[in-house]
Coordinates of C-alpha atoms in Angstrom, one line a residue:
M1 CA -1.2 67.6 23.4
K2 CA -4.5 69.4 23.3
Y3 CA -5.8 70.7 26.6
S4 CA -8.9 68.4 26.6
E5 CA -6.7 65.4 26.0
L6 CA -4.2 66.5 28.8
Y7 CA -7.0 66.8 31.4
K8 CA -8.7 63.6 30.3
K9 CA -5.5 61.6 30.3
T10 CA -4.4 63.0 33.6
L11 CA -7.7 62.2 35.2
L12 CA -8.1 58.7 34.0
E13 CA -4.5 57.5 33.8
D14 CA -2.9 59.3 36.8
V15 CA -5.2 60.9 39.4
I16 CA -8.0 58.3 39.6
P17 CA -5.6 55.3 39.6
F18 CA -3.6 56.9 42.4
W19 CA -6.7 57.0 44.7
E20 CA -7.9 53.6 43.6
K21 CA -4.6 52.1 44.5
H22 CA -3.9 53.8 47.8
S23 CA -7.0 55.1 49.5
L24 CA -9.5 52.2 49.8
D25 CA -10.1 50.8 53.2
K26 CA -11.1 47.3 52.3
Q27 CA -11.6 46.3 55.9
Y28 CA -13.9 49.0 57.3
G29 CA -15.2 50.8 54.2
G30 CA -14.6 54.4 53.3
Y31 CA -11.3 55.9 52.4
F32 CA -7.9 56.7 53.8
T33 CA -7.1 60.3 52.8
C34 CA -3.8 60.9 54.7
L35 CA -1.4 59.7 52.0
D36 CA 2.3 60.7 51.7
Q37 CA 4.0 61.5 48.4
K38 CA 4.1 57.9 47.3
G39 CA 0.5 57.1 48.5
N40 CA 1.5 55.4 51.8
V41 CA -1.1 55.8 54.5
F42 CA 0.3 57.9 57.4
D43 CA -2.9 58.4 59.5
T44 CA -6.1 56.4 59.5
D45 CA -8.6 58.9 60.8
K46 CA -11.5 59.6 58.5
F47 CA -12.7 63.2 57.8
I48 CA -16.4 63.2 56.9
W49 CA -16.3 65.9 54.2
L50 CA -13.4 64.1 52.4
Q51 CA -15.3 60.8 52.6
G52 CA -18.3 62.4 51.1
R53 CA -16.3 64.1 48.4
Q54 CA -14.6 60.9 47.3
A55 CA -17.8 58.9 47.3
W56 CA -19.3 61.7 45.2
M57 CA -16.4 61.8 42.8
F58 CA -16.5 58.1 41.9
A59 CA -20.3 58.2 41.5
V60 CA -19.8 61.2 39.1
L61 CA -17.3 59.2 37.1
Y62 CA -19.8 56.3 36.9
N63 CA -22.7 58.6 35.9
Q64 CA -20.8 60.8 33.4
V65 CA -17.7 59.0 32.1
E66 CA -18.3 55.3 32.0
K67 CA -20.5 52.7 33.7
N68 CA -17.5 51.1 35.4
P69 CA -18.7 48.7 38.1
K70 CA -15.5 49.2 40.0
W71 CA -16.2 53.0 40.3
L72 CA -19.7 52.3 41.6
E73 CA -18.4 49.8 44.2
I74 CA -15.8 52.4 45.4
S75 CA -18.6 55.0 45.8
K76 CA -20.8 52.5 47.6
S77 CA -18.0 51.8 50.1
G78 CA -18.0 55.5 51.0
V79 CA -21.8 56.1 51.2
E80 CA -22.3 53.0 53.3
F81 CA -19.6 54.0 55.7
L82 CA -21.2 57.5 56.0
R83 CA -24.8 56.1 56.5
K84 CA -23.7 53.6 59.2
N85 CA -21.2 55.8 61.1
A86 CA -21.2 59.5 60.3
M87 CA -24.5 60.9 61.8
D88 CA -25.5 61.9 65.3
A89 CA -29.0 61.2 66.6
D90 CA -30.3 64.4 64.9
G91 CA -28.9 63.6 61.5
N92 CA -25.9 66.0 61.8
F93 CA -22.6 64.8 60.4
Y94 CA -19.6 64.5 62.6
F95 CA -16.4 66.2 61.4
S96 CA -14.2 63.1 61.9
L97 CA -14.3 59.4 62.9
T98 CA -11.8 56.7 63.7
R99 CA -10.9 54.3 61.0
E100 CA -13.5 51.9 62.3
G101 CA -16.2 54.6 62.4
K102 CA -16.3 55.9 66.0
P103 CA -16.9 59.6 66.3
L104 CA -13.9 61.8 67.1
V105 CA -15.0 65.4 66.5
Q106 CA -18.5 66.7 66.9
P107 CA -20.7 68.0 64.1
Y108 CA -19.5 71.6 64.1
N109 CA -18.8 71.9 60.4
I110 CA -21.8 72.0 58.0
F111 CA -19.6 71.1 55.0
S112 CA -19.6 67.5 56.3
D113 CA -23.4 67.5 55.7
C114 CA -23.1 69.3 52.3
F115 CA -20.6 66.7 50.8
A116 CA -22.5 63.8 52.3
A117 CA -25.7 65.1 50.6
M118 CA -23.8 65.4 47.3
A119 CA -22.5 61.9 47.7
F120 CA -25.9 60.3 48.5
S121 CA -27.5 62.1 45.6
Q122 CA -24.9 61.0 43.0
Y123 CA -24.8 57.5 44.3
A124 CA -28.7 57.3 44.3
K125 CA -28.5 58.4 40.6
A126 CA -25.9 55.8 39.8
S127 CA -27.4 52.9 41.7
G128 CA -31.2 53.7 41.7
D129 CA -31.1 53.0 45.5
E130 CA -34.0 54.9 47.1
T131 CA -32.4 54.8 50.6
Y132 CA -29.7 57.2 49.4
K133 CA -32.2 59.4 47.6
K134 CA -34.1 59.9 50.8
L135 CA -30.9 60.5 52.8
A136 CA -29.8 63.1 50.3
I137 CA -33.2 65.0 50.6
N138 CA -33.2 64.8 54.4
T139 CA -29.6 66.0 54.7
Y140 CA -30.3 68.9 52.3
H141 CA -33.3 70.1 54.4
N142 CA -31.2 69.7 57.6
I143 CA -28.6 72.0 56.0
L144 CA -31.2 74.6 55.2
K145 CA -32.5 74.4 58.7
K146 CA -29.0 75.2 60.0
Q147 CA -28.0 77.8 57.5
N148 CA -28.4 80.8 59.9
N149 CA -26.5 79.1 62.6
P150 CA -24.3 76.5 60.9
K151 CA -22.2 75.5 63.9
G152 CA -25.2 75.4 66.3
K153 CA -24.1 74.7 69.9
Y154 CA -20.5 74.3 68.7
E155 CA -20.3 78.0 67.7
K156 CA -17.5 79.6 69.7
T157 CA -18.1 83.3 69.1
T158 CA -20.2 85.2 71.6
G159 CA -22.5 87.0 69.2
V160 CA -21.1 90.4 70.0
R161 CA -19.8 90.9 66.5
P162 CA -22.1 88.8 64.3
L163 CA -20.9 88.1 60.8
K164 CA -22.2 85.8 58.1
G165 CA -19.9 83.7 55.9
F166 CA -19.6 83.4 52.1
S167 CA -19.0 79.7 52.2
L168 CA -22.6 78.6 52.7
P169 CA -24.4 80.5 49.9
M170 CA -21.5 79.7 47.7
I171 CA -21.7 75.9 48.3
L172 CA -25.5 75.9 48.1
S173 CA -25.3 77.3 44.6
N174 CA -23.4 74.1 43.6
L175 CA -25.1 71.7 46.0
V176 CA -28.6 72.4 44.7
L177 CA -27.5 71.6 41.1
E178 CA -25.9 68.4 42.4
L179 CA -29.2 67.4 44.0
E180 CA -31.2 68.1 40.8
N181 CA -32.2 64.5 40.5
V182 CA -33.8 64.4 44.0
L183 CA -35.3 67.9 44.5
P184 CA -38.4 69.5 43.0
E185 CA -37.8 72.2 40.4
E186 CA -39.3 75.0 42.6
E187 CA -36.9 74.1 45.4
I188 CA -33.9 74.2 43.0
N189 CA -35.0 77.6 41.7
R190 CA -35.6 79.1 45.1
T191 CA -32.1 78.1 46.3
I192 CA -30.5 79.3 43.1
D193 CA -32.2 82.7 43.4
F194 CA -31.1 83.0 47.1
S195 CA -27.5 82.0 46.1
I196 CA -27.2 84.4 43.2
N197 CA -28.4 87.3 45.3
E198 CA -26.1 86.5 48.3
V199 CA -23.0 85.8 46.1
M200 CA -23.4 88.6 43.6
N201 CA -25.2 91.3 45.6
V202 CA -24.2 90.8 49.2
F203 CA -20.6 89.3 49.3
L204 CA -19.4 90.8 45.9
D205 CA -18.3 94.3 46.8
A206 CA -19.6 96.9 44.4
E207 CA -16.7 99.3 45.0
T208 CA -13.7 96.9 44.5
G209 CA -15.4 94.2 42.4
I210 CA -14.1 91.4 44.6
I211 CA -15.7 88.9 47.0
F212 CA -15.5 89.4 50.8
E213 CA -15.4 86.3 53.0
N214 CA -17.6 87.7 55.8
V215 CA -20.1 90.5 56.1
R216 CA -22.5 91.7 58.8
P217 CA -26.0 90.2 58.8
D218 CA -27.3 93.3 56.9
G219 CA -24.6 92.9 54.3
S220 CA -22.5 95.9 55.4
K221 CA -18.7 95.7 55.8
E222 CA -17.0 95.1 59.2
D223 CA -13.6 96.6 59.8
S224 CA -11.9 93.7 61.6
F225 CA -9.6 90.8 60.7
N226 CA -12.6 88.6 59.7
G227 CA -14.5 91.5 58.1
R228 CA -11.5 92.4 55.8
L229 CA -10.7 88.8 55.0
L230 CA -10.4 87.8 51.3
N231 CA -10.0 84.2 50.1
P232 CA -9.3 84.6 46.4
G233 CA -9.7 80.9 45.6
H234 CA -13.2 80.8 47.1
G235 CA -14.3 83.9 45.2
I236 CA -13.1 82.4 41.9
E237 CA -14.6 79.0 42.5
A238 CA -18.0 80.6 43.2
M239 CA -17.8 82.3 39.9
W240 CA -17.7 79.1 37.9
F241 CA -20.8 78.0 39.9
M242 CA -22.4 81.3 38.9
I243 CA -21.4 80.6 35.2
D244 CA -23.0 77.1 35.4
I245 CA -26.2 78.6 36.7
A246 CA -26.1 81.4 34.2
V247 CA -25.7 79.0 31.3
R248 CA -28.6 76.9 32.7
R249 CA -30.8 80.0 32.8
G250 CA -29.6 81.7 29.6
N251 CA -28.5 84.7 31.7
A252 CA -25.8 86.5 29.7
P253 CA -25.4 89.5 32.0
L254 CA -24.6 87.0 34.9
I255 CA -21.9 85.3 32.8
E256 CA -20.3 88.7 32.1
Q257 CA -20.5 89.8 35.7
A258 CA -18.9 86.5 36.9
T259 CA -16.2 86.8 34.2
Q260 CA -15.3 90.3 35.3
T261 CA -15.2 89.2 38.9
I262 CA -12.7 86.5 38.1
L263 CA -10.5 89.1 36.4
N264 CA -10.9 91.5 39.4
I265 CA -9.9 88.8 41.9
L266 CA -6.9 87.6 39.9
N267 CA -5.6 91.1 39.3
Y268 CA -5.8 91.7 43.1
S269 CA -4.4 88.4 44.3
W270 CA -1.7 87.4 41.8
D271 CA 1.8 87.3 43.3
D272 CA 3.8 89.5 40.9
T273 CA 7.1 88.6 42.6
H274 CA 6.9 84.8 42.6
Q275 CA 3.8 84.0 40.5
G276 CA 0.8 82.1 41.8
I277 CA -2.3 83.2 43.7
F278 CA -2.1 84.1 47.4
Y279 CA -4.2 82.0 49.8
F280 CA -5.5 84.8 52.0
M281 CA -5.5 88.6 51.8
D282 CA -6.7 91.6 53.6
A283 CA -9.1 93.9 51.8
K284 CA -7.2 97.0 53.0
A285 CA -3.7 95.4 52.4
N286 CA -3.1 95.1 56.2
P287 CA -1.2 92.0 57.4
P288 CA -3.6 89.1 57.4
Q289 CA -4.2 87.1 60.6
Q290 CA -3.6 83.8 58.8
L291 CA 0.1 83.0 59.0
E292 CA -0.3 80.8 55.9
W293 CA -1.6 83.7 53.8
D294 CA 1.2 83.6 51.3
Q295 CA 1.2 79.9 50.6
K296 CA 0.1 78.7 47.1
L297 CA -2.5 76.0 47.4
W298 CA -3.5 73.3 44.8
W299 CA -7.3 73.9 45.0
V300 CA -7.0 77.6 44.5
H301 CA -5.2 77.2 41.2
L302 CA -7.3 74.3 40.0
E303 CA -10.6 76.1 40.7
T304 CA -9.2 79.1 38.8
L305 CA -8.4 76.9 35.8
V306 CA -12.0 75.6 35.8
A307 CA -13.4 79.1 36.2
L308 CA -11.2 80.6 33.4
S309 CA -11.9 77.8 31.0
K310 CA -15.7 78.2 31.5
A311 CA -15.5 81.9 31.3
Y312 CA -13.6 81.7 28.0
L313 CA -15.9 79.1 26.5
N314 CA -18.8 81.5 27.1
T315 CA -17.2 84.9 26.4
Q316 CA -14.1 84.4 24.2
N317 CA -12.6 87.2 26.3
A318 CA -8.9 87.7 25.3
E319 CA -7.9 88.8 28.8
I320 CA -9.4 85.6 30.3
W321 CA -7.4 83.5 27.9
E322 CA -4.1 85.3 28.8
W323 CA -4.9 84.5 32.5
Y324 CA -5.7 80.9 31.6
E325 CA -2.4 80.3 30.0
L326 CA -0.5 82.0 32.9
V327 CA -2.3 80.0 35.6
H328 CA -2.1 76.8 33.6
E329 CA 1.7 77.2 33.2
Y330 CA 2.2 77.9 36.9
A331 CA -0.1 75.1 38.2
W332 CA 1.1 72.3 36.0
S333 CA 4.8 73.1 36.5
H334 CA 4.6 73.5 40.3
F335 CA 1.8 71.2 41.7
A336 CA 1.8 68.1 39.4
D337 CA 4.1 65.3 40.5
P338 CA 5.1 63.3 37.4
E339 CA 7.2 60.9 39.5
H340 CA 4.6 59.6 42.0
G341 CA 1.4 60.8 40.5
E342 CA -1.4 63.2 41.7
W343 CA -0.6 66.8 42.7
F344 CA 1.1 68.4 45.7
G345 CA -1.2 70.5 47.8
Y346 CA 0.9 73.1 49.6
L347 CA 3.7 75.2 48.2
N348 CA 5.6 78.0 49.9
R349 CA 5.4 81.5 48.4
E350 CA 8.4 80.7 46.1
G351 CA 6.6 77.7 44.7
K352 CA 8.5 74.9 46.4
P353 CA 6.5 72.0 48.0
L354 CA 6.0 72.9 51.7
L355 CA 4.4 69.5 52.4
T356 CA 4.9 66.6 49.9
L357 CA 1.7 64.8 51.0
K358 CA -1.0 63.9 48.4
G359 CA -3.8 63.8 51.0
G360 CA -4.5 64.7 54.6
K361 CA -7.1 66.4 56.8
W362 CA -8.0 69.0 54.1
K363 CA -6.9 67.5 50.8
G364 CA -8.6 64.4 49.4
C365 CA -9.9 62.9 46.2
F366 CA -11.8 66.0 45.1
H367 CA -10.4 69.2 43.8
V368 CA -7.8 67.6 41.5
P369 CA -10.1 65.0 39.8
R370 CA -13.1 67.4 39.7
A371 CA -11.0 70.1 38.0
M372 CA -9.5 67.6 35.6
F373 CA -13.0 66.4 34.7
Q374 CA -14.5 70.0 34.4
C375 CA -11.6 71.3 32.3
W376 CA -11.6 68.2 30.1
K377 CA -15.3 68.6 29.3
T378 CA -15.1 72.4 28.9
F379 CA -12.2 72.1 26.4
E380 CA -14.0 69.4 24.6
Q381 CA -16.9 71.8 24.1
M382 CA -14.5 74.5 22.8
G383 CA -13.2 71.9 20.3
K384 CA -16.7 71.4 19.0

């Protein structure tokens, strides 16, 4: 089977039906994300960033695959649940709610806001509903307002060792393209310029050619656990965001730089003993503080497949293709669950499932379907 067909078929006949069948909360709206291997719900709490991600995903399918009213209805269930329940008085999004929509964990995590904004924007595009367009714009501006202090009053560090994180500029580079239909062109370009500079000049280390997860406010390196932290999946995911931006702008040097960075990170983070990509690493090869550092995670490998396929489409780099085939073989033979559908999320270092869940507090209807969609479309372009 051709790669484009494999991804399309898996998305539309396996992954999406799994979430349609098992995750919809028909009583209170929104989605269950804590699903065991077979799709049974094992916890009913609702994590806001996963609610936003799933609402976004179904709106994307409606906008870009097929005007299927069922998909629009599923997206609507998520955005309505978010609009009614997920915000505090200042428009900040809680981290989690009860099944019914009562707040459980305060808005300490700006990614709740980011994925809510993405969901509102895609749903507004799908439905033409102005309420959600306005919500998307307001949420976006609220994110920008908080970008220098994302956790606000919920920040637990003292400020003695200030560090800024890679996650926000990385996500802004994707978020702003997702909000293209609701933001003015100059705002989009301003945020893209900011993101390219932060990702490629501040967090990308000129010496090693890899992405650091945290740097000091002036961009210099900090020799501490957090300062040496590498998250290979994050760095690689950001590179396909950079490639999308570079294609949009016709910026060939940025495509080359992003492609080389993918190769640098993979060469640094591939497990030569057991295959697969490490979850966390230390830039000086010290023991990482994260005890789960050597686990193999679904999203890391899926984002790598997206990045490699986009890099190959734009460069025809032979080394990129070798890596694509290696990662593809590992990911599809270890994470996919042909018996019950969808993908496992967490493997031990040897590649055996550590948890057989299909969704939980951190895994929802997002990385698997988004990667299937992105790879399907990228291979389709290659075919042309």
